[in-house]
Amino acid sequence: MALELGVLLSGRGSNLAAILDAIQEGTLDATVKVVASNKSTAAGLARATERGIPTVFIDPKLFAQEEHPREAYDVAVGNVLKEHRVECVALAGYMRIVTPALIRMFPSQMVNIHPSLLPAFPGLDAQRQVLEWGAKVSGCSVHFVTEGVDEGPIICQKAVVIAEGDTVETLSARILEHEHQLYPRALQLLAQKRLQIEGRIVRVLP
């Protein structure tokens, strides 16, 4: 049975496009039920609409007066995902820190892709961090989302060698190419129910 996905994004949606391409090519057994964003101008929403996928813009400003605005926002996001019968949530360039309120609605069923070899260089501007530290290798990681930022158990990774003269832009572009391959692969393992979490370790079952 196909994995029923919800995708959260804030920008251009290139990883969403990679996921949809993999579904179309038959290498990912999934269906994207809804794409939601905290940005009304996110190009990823237009990408989804072009493919006939329902989209939702959820405005964070509507929750500014709540006692706990971030948590209230995430509950609203979670409710939208539940309404569309999503079983797994993929963060694809989602530029908000997800609160426990949302994570607990999808335990061990929320994944993220990050442009570094975690646990190194978590958080924002990972490629800039990498270059400023003079690292020789970077890459990307797909991991389960937990309450710590980019701290969840790692599903899979791909290394990218840093070239002499690399800039944030050139390194980001090379890493992104690998993200587009790695994310659908990780989601397919989830669809096949081949991932087993043991503490911090994710084991891939045969």
JSON list of C-alpha atoms in Angstrom, two decimals:
[
{"chain": "A", "resi": 1, "resn": "MET", "atom": "CA", "xyz": [0.00, 0.00, 0.00]},
{"chain": "A", "resi": 2, "resn": "ALA", "atom": "CA", "xyz": [1.37, 3.41, -0.96]},
{"chain": "A", "resi": 3, "resn": "LEU", "atom": "CA", "xyz": [2.77, 5.66, 1.75]},
{"chain": "A", "resi": 4, "resn": "GLU", "atom": "CA", "xyz": [0.39, 8.59, 2.24]},
{"chain": "A", "resi": 5, "resn": "LEU", "atom": "CA", "xyz": [2.61, 11.65, 2.49]},
{"chain": "A", "resi": 6, "resn": "GLY", "atom": "CA", "xyz": [2.11, 15.21, 3.58]},
{"chain": "A", "resi": 7, "resn": "VAL", "atom": "CA", "xyz": [4.85, 17.67, 2.63]},
{"chain": "A", "resi": 8, "resn": "LEU", "atom": "CA", "xyz": [5.70, 20.86, 4.51]},
{"chain": "A", "resi": 9, "resn": "LEU", "atom": "CA", "xyz": [7.79, 23.48, 2.72]},
{"chain": "A", "resi": 10, "resn": "SER", "atom": "CA", "xyz": [8.64, 27.16, 2.76]},
{"chain": "A", "resi": 11, "resn": "GLY", "atom": "CA", "xyz": [10.38, 27.75, -0.56]},
{"chain": "A", "resi": 12, "resn": "ARG", "atom": "CA", "xyz": [10.86, 26.57, -4.11]},
{"chain": "A", "resi": 13, "resn": "GLY", "atom": "CA", "xyz": [9.98, 22.93, -3.51]},
{"chain": "A", "resi": 14, "resn": "SER", "atom": "CA", "xyz": [12.82, 21.25, -5.41]},
{"chain": "A", "resi": 15, "resn": "ASN", "atom": "CA", "xyz": [12.80, 18.29, -3.02]},
{"chain": "A", "resi": 16, "resn": "LEU", "atom": "CA", "xyz": [9.04, 18.06, -3.43]},
{"chain": "A", "resi": 17, "resn": "ALA", "atom": "CA", "xyz": [9.60, 17.87, -7.19]},
{"chain": "A", "resi": 18, "resn": "ALA", "atom": "CA", "xyz": [12.16, 15.09, -6.69]},
{"chain": "A", "resi": 19, "resn": "ILE", "atom": "CA", "xyz": [9.67, 13.17, -4.55]},
{"chain": "A", "resi": 20, "resn": "LEU", "atom": "CA", "xyz": [6.92, 13.57, -7.14]},
{"chain": "A", "resi": 21, "resn": "ASP", "atom": "CA", "xyz": [9.27, 12.55, -9.95]},
{"chain": "A", "resi": 22, "resn": "ALA", "atom": "CA", "xyz": [10.24, 9.40, -8.04]},
{"chain": "A", "resi": 23, "resn": "ILE", "atom": "CA", "xyz": [6.57, 8.55, -7.54]},
{"chain": "A", "resi": 24, "resn": "GLN", "atom": "CA", "xyz": [5.90, 9.05, -11.25]},
{"chain": "A", "resi": 25, "resn": "GLU", "atom": "CA", "xyz": [8.92, 6.92, -12.19]},
{"chain": "A", "resi": 26, "resn": "GLY", "atom": "CA", "xyz": [7.77, 4.12, -9.90]},
{"chain": "A", "resi": 27, "resn": "THR", "atom": "CA", "xyz": [10.79, 4.20, -7.57]},
{"chain": "A", "resi": 28, "resn": "LEU", "atom": "CA", "xyz": [8.79, 5.60, -4.65]},
{"chain": "A", "resi": 29, "resn": "ASP", "atom": "CA", "xyz": [5.57, 3.88, -3.62]},
{"chain": "A", "resi": 30, "resn": "ALA", "atom": "CA", "xyz": [3.82, 6.90, -2.18]},
{"chain": "A", "resi": 31, "resn": "THR", "atom": "CA", "xyz": [1.05, 9.43, -2.73]},
{"chain": "A", "resi": 32, "resn": "VAL", "atom": "CA", "xyz": [1.38, 13.09, -1.77]},
{"chain": "A", "resi": 33, "resn": "LYS", "atom": "CA", "xyz": [-1.98, 13.91, -0.17]},
{"chain": "A", "resi": 34, "resn": "VAL", "atom": "CA", "xyz": [-1.34, 17.58, 0.61]},
{"chain": "A", "resi": 35, "resn": "VAL", "atom": "CA", "xyz": [1.41, 20.21, 0.51]},
{"chain": "A", "resi": 36, "resn": "ALA", "atom": "CA", "xyz": [1.30, 22.87, 3.22]},
{"chain": "A", "resi": 37, "resn": "SER", "atom": "CA", "xyz": [3.39, 25.98, 3.73]},
{"chain": "A", "resi": 38, "resn": "ASN", "atom": "CA", "xyz": [3.92, 28.83, 6.16]},
{"chain": "A", "resi": 39, "resn": "LYS", "atom": "CA", "xyz": [4.66, 31.11, 3.17]},
{"chain": "A", "resi": 40, "resn": "SER", "atom": "CA", "xyz": [1.90, 32.11, 0.76]},
{"chain": "A", "resi": 41, "resn": "THR", "atom": "CA", "xyz": [4.49, 32.90, -1.90]},
{"chain": "A", "resi": 42, "resn": "ALA", "atom": "CA", "xyz": [6.31, 29.56, -1.66]},
{"chain": "A", "resi": 43, "resn": "ALA", "atom": "CA", "xyz": [7.00, 28.35, -5.19]},
{"chain": "A", "resi": 44, "resn": "GLY", "atom": "CA", "xyz": [6.53, 24.79, -3.95]},
{"chain": "A", "resi": 45, "resn": "LEU", "atom": "CA", "xyz": [2.80, 25.44, -3.61]},
{"chain": "A", "resi": 46, "resn": "ALA", "atom": "CA", "xyz": [2.61, 26.29, -7.31]},
{"chain": "A", "resi": 47, "resn": "ARG", "atom": "CA", "xyz": [4.61, 23.14, -8.15]},
{"chain": "A", "resi": 48, "resn": "ALA", "atom": "CA", "xyz": [2.07, 21.05, -6.24]},
{"chain": "A", "resi": 49, "resn": "THR", "atom": "CA", "xyz": [-0.92, 22.78, -7.82]},
{"chain": "A", "resi": 50, "resn": "GLU", "atom": "CA", "xyz": [0.51, 22.10, -11.28]},
{"chain": "A", "resi": 51, "resn": "ARG", "atom": "CA", "xyz": [0.50, 18.39, -10.41]},
{"chain": "A", "resi": 52, "resn": "GLY", "atom": "CA", "xyz": [-3.05, 18.44, -9.07]},
{"chain": "A", "resi": 53, "resn": "ILE", "atom": "CA", "xyz": [-2.07, 18.12, -5.40]},
{"chain": "A", "resi": 54, "resn": "PRO", "atom": "CA", "xyz": [-4.10, 19.99, -2.76]},
{"chain": "A", "resi": 55, "resn": "THR", "atom": "CA", "xyz": [-2.20, 22.88, -1.16]},
{"chain": "A", "resi": 56, "resn": "VAL", "atom": "CA", "xyz": [-2.75, 24.83, 2.04]},
{"chain": "A", "resi": 57, "resn": "PHE", "atom": "CA", "xyz": [-1.18, 28.08, 3.23]},
{"chain": "A", "resi": 58, "resn": "ILE", "atom": "CA", "xyz": [-1.35, 28.36, 7.01]},
{"chain": "A", "resi": 59, "resn": "ASP", "atom": "CA", "xyz": [-0.54, 31.91, 8.12]},
{"chain": "A", "resi": 60, "resn": "PRO", "atom": "CA", "xyz": [1.56, 32.06, 11.33]},
{"chain": "A", "resi": 61, "resn": "LYS", "atom": "CA", "xyz": [0.28, 35.60, 11.96]},
{"chain": "A", "resi": 62, "resn": "LEU", "atom": "CA", "xyz": [-3.17, 34.21, 12.74]},
{"chain": "A", "resi": 63, "resn": "PHE", "atom": "CA", "xyz": [-1.75, 32.59, 15.86]},
{"chain": "A", "resi": 64, "resn": "ALA", "atom": "CA", "xyz": [0.27, 35.54, 17.17]},
{"chain": "A", "resi": 65, "resn": "GLN", "atom": "CA", "xyz": [-2.23, 36.26, 19.98]},
{"chain": "A", "resi": 66, "resn": "GLU", "atom": "CA", "xyz": [-2.27, 32.71, 21.29]},
{"chain": "A", "resi": 67, "resn": "GLU", "atom": "CA", "xyz": [-0.63, 32.00, 24.64]},
{"chain": "A", "resi": 68, "resn": "HIS", "atom": "CA", "xyz": [1.75, 29.59, 22.90]},
{"chain": "A", "resi": 69, "resn": "PRO", "atom": "CA", "xyz": [1.70, 30.72, 19.25]},
{"chain": "A", "resi": 70, "resn": "ARG", "atom": "CA", "xyz": [4.22, 28.24, 17.84]},
{"chain": "A", "resi": 71, "resn": "GLU", "atom": "CA", "xyz": [2.49, 25.28, 19.43]},
{"chain": "A", "resi": 72, "resn": "ALA", "atom": "CA", "xyz": [-0.96, 26.53, 18.38]},
{"chain": "A", "resi": 73, "resn": "TYR", "atom": "CA", "xyz": [0.30, 26.92, 14.83]},
{"chain": "A", "resi": 74, "resn": "ASP", "atom": "CA", "xyz": [1.71, 23.40, 14.77]},
{"chain": "A", "resi": 75, "resn": "VAL", "atom": "CA", "xyz": [-1.53, 21.92, 16.07]},
{"chain": "A", "resi": 76, "resn": "ALA", "atom": "CA", "xyz": [-3.31, 23.65, 13.19]},
{"chain": "A", "resi": 77, "resn": "VAL", "atom": "CA", "xyz": [-0.76, 22.23, 10.74]},
{"chain": "A", "resi": 78, "resn": "GLY", "atom": "CA", "xyz": [-1.17, 18.78, 12.23]},
{"chain": "A", "resi": 79, "resn": "ASN", "atom": "CA", "xyz": [-4.95, 18.99, 11.96]},
{"chain": "A", "resi": 80, "resn": "VAL", "atom": "CA", "xyz": [-4.68, 19.88, 8.26]},
{"chain": "A", "resi": 81, "resn": "LEU", "atom": "CA", "xyz": [-2.41, 16.88, 7.70]},
{"chain": "A", "resi": 82, "resn": "LYS", "atom": "CA", "xyz": [-4.79, 14.61, 9.61]},
{"chain": "A", "resi": 83, "resn": "GLU", "atom": "CA", "xyz": [-7.75, 15.91, 7.60]},
{"chain": "A", "resi": 84, "resn": "HIS", "atom": "CA", "xyz": [-5.96, 14.76, 4.46]},
{"chain": "A", "resi": 85, "resn": "ARG", "atom": "CA", "xyz": [-5.29, 11.34, 6.02]},
{"chain": "A", "resi": 86, "resn": "VAL", "atom": "CA", "xyz": [-1.52, 11.73, 5.99]},
{"chain": "A", "resi": 87, "resn": "GLU", "atom": "CA", "xyz": [0.45, 8.96, 7.67]},
{"chain": "A", "resi": 88, "resn": "CYS", "atom": "CA", "xyz": [3.98, 10.35, 7.15]},
{"chain": "A", "resi": 89, "resn": "VAL", "atom": "CA", "xyz": [5.21, 13.94, 7.03]},
{"chain": "A", "resi": 90, "resn": "ALA", "atom": "CA", "xyz": [8.20, 15.03, 4.93]},
{"chain": "A", "resi": 91, "resn": "LEU", "atom": "CA", "xyz": [9.81, 18.37, 5.71]},
{"chain": "A", "resi": 92, "resn": "ALA", "atom": "CA", "xyz": [11.21, 19.68, 2.42]},
{"chain": "A", "resi": 93, "resn": "GLY", "atom": "CA", "xyz": [12.82, 23.04, 2.95]},
{"chain": "A", "resi": 94, "resn": "TYR", "atom": "CA", "xyz": [10.45, 23.89, 5.80]},
{"chain": "A", "resi": 95, "resn": "MET", "atom": "CA", "xyz": [11.98, 26.90, 7.52]},
{"chain": "A", "resi": 96, "resn": "ARG", "atom": "CA", "xyz": [10.30, 26.57, 10.89]},
{"chain": "A", "resi": 97, "resn": "ILE", "atom": "CA", "xyz": [11.44, 24.68, 13.94]},
{"chain": "A", "resi": 98, "resn": "VAL", "atom": "CA", "xyz": [8.78, 22.06, 14.54]},
{"chain": "A", "resi": 99, "resn": "THR", "atom": "CA", "xyz": [7.44, 21.92, 18.08]},
{"chain": "A", "resi": 100, "resn": "PRO", "atom": "CA", "xyz": [6.62, 18.78, 20.10]},
{"chain": "A", "resi": 101, "resn": "ALA", "atom": "CA", "xyz": [2.92, 19.55, 19.52]},
{"chain": "A", "resi": 102, "resn": "LEU", "atom": "CA", "xyz": [3.28, 18.49, 15.88]},
{"chain": "A", "resi": 103, "resn": "ILE", "atom": "CA", "xyz": [5.93, 15.80, 16.36]},
{"chain": "A", "resi": 104, "resn": "ARG", "atom": "CA", "xyz": [3.67, 13.95, 18.82]},
{"chain": "A", "resi": 105, "resn": "MET", "atom": "CA", "xyz": [0.89, 13.84, 16.25]},
{"chain": "A", "resi": 106, "resn": "PHE", "atom": "CA", "xyz": [3.17, 11.83, 13.92]},
{"chain": "A", "resi": 107, "resn": "PRO", "atom": "CA", "xyz": [5.49, 9.81, 16.19]},
{"chain": "A", "resi": 108, "resn": "SER", "atom": "CA", "xyz": [8.38, 8.27, 14.24]},
{"chain": "A", "resi": 109, "resn": "GLN", "atom": "CA", "xyz": [6.56, 9.28, 11.05]},
{"chain": "A", "resi": 110, "resn": "MET", "atom": "CA", "xyz": [8.09, 12.70, 10.40]},
{"chain": "A", "resi": 111, "resn": "VAL", "atom": "CA", "xyz": [11.32, 13.03, 8.43]},
{"chain": "A", "resi": 112, "resn": "ASN", "atom": "CA", "xyz": [13.58, 15.87, 7.34]},
{"chain": "A", "resi": 113, "resn": "ILE", "atom": "CA", "xyz": [16.49, 16.36, 4.97]},
{"chain": "A", "resi": 114, "resn": "HIS", "atom": "CA", "xyz": [19.43, 18.49, 6.08]},
{"chain": "A", "resi": 115, "resn": "PRO", "atom": "CA", "xyz": [22.37, 19.74, 3.96]},
{"chain": "A", "resi": 116, "resn": "SER", "atom": "CA", "xyz": [25.22, 18.42, 6.09]},
{"chain": "A", "resi": 117, "resn": "LEU", "atom": "CA", "xyz": [26.51, 15.16, 7.48]},
{"chain": "A", "resi": 118, "resn": "LEU", "atom": "CA", "xyz": [24.74, 15.22, 10.82]},
{"chain": "A", "resi": 119, "resn": "PRO", "atom": "CA", "xyz": [25.46, 15.48, 13.69]},
{"chain": "A", "resi": 120, "resn": "ALA", "atom": "CA", "xyz": [27.91, 18.03, 12.24]},
{"chain": "A", "resi": 121, "resn": "PHE", "atom": "CA", "xyz": [26.61, 21.49, 11.32]},
{"chain": "A", "resi": 122, "resn": "PRO", "atom": "CA", "xyz": [22.95, 21.37, 12.35]},
{"chain": "A", "resi": 123, "resn": "GLY", "atom": "CA", "xyz": [20.61, 24.33, 12.04]},
{"chain": "A", "resi": 124, "resn": "LEU", "atom": "CA", "xyz": [20.58, 27.16, 9.54]},
{"chain": "A", "resi": 125, "resn": "ASP", "atom": "CA", "xyz": [23.26, 27.98, 6.95]},
{"chain": "A", "resi": 126, "resn": "ALA", "atom": "CA", "xyz": [24.87, 24.55, 7.16]},
{"chain": "A", "resi": 127, "resn": "GLN", "atom": "CA", "xyz": [26.95, 25.06, 4.01]},
{"chain": "A", "resi": 128, "resn": "ARG", "atom": "CA", "xyz": [28.29, 28.36, 5.31]},
{"chain": "A", "resi": 129, "resn": "GLN", "atom": "CA", "xyz": [29.16, 26.67, 8.60]},
{"chain": "A", "resi": 130, "resn": "VAL", "atom": "CA", "xyz": [30.99, 23.91, 6.73]},
{"chain": "A", "resi": 131, "resn": "LEU", "atom": "CA", "xyz": [33.11, 26.33, 4.71]},
{"chain": "A", "resi": 132, "resn": "GLU", "atom": "CA", "xyz": [33.91, 28.56, 7.66]},
{"chain": "A", "resi": 133, "resn": "TRP", "atom": "CA", "xyz": [35.16, 25.54, 9.60]},
{"chain": "A", "resi": 134, "resn": "GLY", "atom": "CA", "xyz": [37.34, 24.46, 6.70]},
{"chain": "A", "resi": 135, "resn": "ALA", "atom": "CA", "xyz": [35.76, 21.01, 6.53]},
{"chain": "A", "resi": 136, "resn": "LYS", "atom": "CA", "xyz": [36.89, 18.79, 3.65]},
{"chain": "A", "resi": 137, "resn": "VAL", "atom": "CA", "xyz": [33.70, 16.76, 3.31]},
{"chain": "A", "resi": 138, "resn": "SER", "atom": "CA", "xyz": [30.04, 17.69, 3.67]},
{"chain": "A", "resi": 139, "resn": "GLY", "atom": "CA", "xyz": [26.87, 16.13, 2.30]},
{"chain": "A", "resi": 140, "resn": "CYS", "atom": "CA", "xyz": [23.25, 15.59, 3.26]},
{"chain": "A", "resi": 141, "resn": "SER", "atom": "CA", "xyz": [21.30, 13.54, 5.79]},
{"chain": "A", "resi": 142, "resn": "VAL", "atom": "CA", "xyz": [17.75, 12.27, 6.03]},
{"chain": "A", "resi": 143, "resn": "HIS", "atom": "CA", "xyz": [16.64, 11.83, 9.62]},
{"chain": "A", "resi": 144, "resn": "PHE", "atom": "CA", "xyz": [13.59, 11.34, 11.78]},
{"chain": "A", "resi": 145, "resn": "VAL", "atom": "CA", "xyz": [12.37, 14.53, 13.40]},
{"chain": "A", "resi": 146, "resn": "THR", "atom": "CA", "xyz": [12.63, 14.75, 17.17]},
{"chain": "A", "resi": 147, "resn": "GLU", "atom": "CA", "xyz": [12.33, 17.61, 19.64]},
{"chain": "A", "resi": 148, "resn": "GLY", "atom": "CA", "xyz": [16.00, 18.58, 19.22]},
{"chain": "A", "resi": 149, "resn": "VAL", "atom": "CA", "xyz": [16.88, 20.56, 16.09]},
{"chain": "A", "resi": 150, "resn": "ASP", "atom": "CA", "xyz": [18.40, 18.16, 13.52]},
{"chain": "A", "resi": 151, "resn": "GLU", "atom": "CA", "xyz": [19.06, 15.65, 16.31]},
{"chain": "A", "resi": 152, "resn": "GLY", "atom": "CA", "xyz": [16.79, 12.78, 15.25]},
{"chain": "A", "resi": 153, "resn": "PRO", "atom": "CA", "xyz": [17.99, 9.28, 14.33]},
{"chain": "A", "resi": 154, "resn": "ILE", "atom": "CA", "xyz": [19.71, 9.28, 10.93]},
{"chain": "A", "resi": 155, "resn": "ILE", "atom": "CA", "xyz": [18.15, 7.17, 8.17]},
{"chain": "A", "resi": 156, "resn": "CYS", "atom": "CA", "xyz": [20.73, 7.68, 5.43]},
{"chain": "A", "resi": 157, "resn": "GLN", "atom": "CA", "xyz": [23.48, 10.05, 4.30]},
{"chain": "A", "resi": 158, "resn": "LYS", "atom": "CA", "xyz": [25.48, 10.99, 1.23]},
{"chain": "A", "resi": 159, "resn": "ALA", "atom": "CA", "xyz": [28.95, 12.53, 1.37]},
{"chain": "A", "resi": 160, "resn": "VAL", "atom": "CA", "xyz": [30.01, 15.37, -0.92]},
{"chain": "A", "resi": 161, "resn": "VAL", "atom": "CA", "xyz": [33.68, 16.35, -1.19]},
{"chain": "A", "resi": 162, "resn": "ILE", "atom": "CA", "xyz": [34.33, 20.07, -0.82]},
{"chain": "A", "resi": 163, "resn": "ALA", "atom": "CA", "xyz": [36.24, 21.42, -3.80]},
{"chain": "A", "resi": 164, "resn": "GLU", "atom": "CA", "xyz": [38.95, 24.07, -3.75]},
{"chain": "A", "resi": 165, "resn": "GLY", "atom": "CA", "xyz": [37.26, 27.44, -4.24]},
{"chain": "A", "resi": 166, "resn": "ASP", "atom": "CA", "xyz": [33.79, 26.21, -3.32]},
{"chain": "A", "resi": 167, "resn": "THR", "atom": "CA", "xyz": [31.33, 28.91, -2.31]},
{"chain": "A", "resi": 168, "resn": "VAL", "atom": "CA", "xyz": [28.11, 28.55, -0.36]},
{"chain": "A", "resi": 169, "resn": "GLU", "atom": "CA", "xyz": [26.27, 28.63, -3.69]},
{"chain": "A", "resi": 170, "resn": "THR", "atom": "CA", "xyz": [28.36, 26.02, -5.52]},
{"chain": "A", "resi": 171, "resn": "LEU", "atom": "CA", "xyz": [28.49, 23.66, -2.56]},
{"chain": "A", "resi": 172, "resn": "SER", "atom": "CA", "xyz": [24.75, 24.05, -1.95]},
{"chain": "A", "resi": 173, "resn": "ALA", "atom": "CA", "xyz": [24.00, 23.23, -5.58]},
{"chain": "A", "resi": 174, "resn": "ARG", "atom": "CA", "xyz": [26.06, 20.02, -5.51]},
{"chain": "A", "resi": 175, "resn": "ILE", "atom": "CA", "xyz": [24.58, 18.89, -2.23]},
{"chain": "A", "resi": 176, "resn": "LEU", "atom": "CA", "xyz": [21.07, 19.60, -3.52]},
{"chain": "A", "resi": 177, "resn": "GLU", "atom": "CA", "xyz": [21.60, 17.22, -6.44]},
{"chain": "A", "resi": 178, "resn": "HIS", "atom": "CA", "xyz": [22.28, 14.44, -3.94]},
{"chain": "A", "resi": 179, "resn": "GLU", "atom": "CA", "xyz": [19.33, 15.48, -1.76]},
{"chain": "A", "resi": 180, "resn": "HIS", "atom": "CA", "xyz": [17.05, 14.87, -4.73]},
{"chain": "A", "resi": 181, "resn": "GLN", "atom": "CA", "xyz": [18.30, 11.27, -4.93]},
{"chain": "A", "resi": 182, "resn": "LEU", "atom": "CA", "xyz": [18.57, 10.56, -1.21]},
{"chain": "A", "resi": 183, "resn": "TYR", "atom": "CA", "xyz": [15.18, 11.79, 0.01]},
{"chain": "A", "resi": 184, "resn": "PRO", "atom": "CA", "xyz": [13.00, 9.57, -2.22]},
{"chain": "A", "resi": 185, "resn": "ARG", "atom": "CA", "xyz": [15.25, 6.62, -1.37]},
{"chain": "A", "resi": 186, "resn": "ALA", "atom": "CA", "xyz": [14.73, 7.17, 2.36]},
{"chain": "A", "resi": 187, "resn": "LEU", "atom": "CA", "xyz": [10.98, 7.58, 1.92]},
{"chain": "A", "resi": 188, "resn": "GLN", "atom": "CA", "xyz": [10.83, 4.33, -0.04]},
{"chain": "A", "resi": 189, "resn": "LEU", "atom": "CA", "xyz": [12.43, 2.50, 2.89]},
{"chain": "A", "resi": 190, "resn": "LEU", "atom": "CA", "xyz": [9.73, 4.00, 5.09]},
{"chain": "A", "resi": 191, "resn": "ALA", "atom": "CA", "xyz": [7.04, 2.96, 2.60]},
{"chain": "A", "resi": 192, "resn": "GLN", "atom": "CA", "xyz": [8.40, -0.58, 2.64]},
{"chain": "A", "resi": 193, "resn": "LYS", "atom": "CA", "xyz": [8.38, -0.57, 6.47]},
{"chain": "A", "resi": 194, "resn": "ARG", "atom": "CA", "xyz": [12.06, -1.47, 6.45]},
{"chain": "A", "resi": 195, "resn": "LEU", "atom": "CA", "xyz": [13.20, 1.05, 9.07]},
{"chain": "A", "resi": 196, "resn": "GLN", "atom": "CA", "xyz": [13.59, 0.05, 12.70]},
{"chain": "A", "resi": 197, "resn": "ILE", "atom": "CA", "xyz": [14.57, 2.63, 15.31]},
{"chain": "A", "resi": 198, "resn": "GLU", "atom": "CA", "xyz": [16.67, 1.39, 18.23]},
{"chain": "A", "resi": 199, "resn": "GLY", "atom": "CA", "xyz": [17.58, 4.38, 20.37]},
{"chain": "A", "resi": 200, "resn": "ARG", "atom": "CA", "xyz": [19.65, 6.61, 18.13]},
{"chain": "A", "resi": 201, "resn": "ILE", "atom": "CA", "xyz": [20.25, 3.88, 15.57]},
{"chain": "A", "resi": 202, "resn": "VAL", "atom": "CA", "xyz": [18.07, 3.33, 12.51]},
{"chain": "A", "resi": 203, "resn": "ARG", "atom": "CA", "xyz": [18.40, -0.20, 11.15]},
{"chain": "A", "resi": 204, "resn": "VAL", "atom": "CA", "xyz": [17.41, -1.02, 7.58]},
{"chain": "A", "resi": 205, "resn": "LEU", "atom": "CA", "xyz": [15.62, -4.35, 7.52]},
{"chain": "A", "resi": 206, "resn": "PRO", "atom": "CA", "xyz": [16.01, -6.73, 4.56]}
]
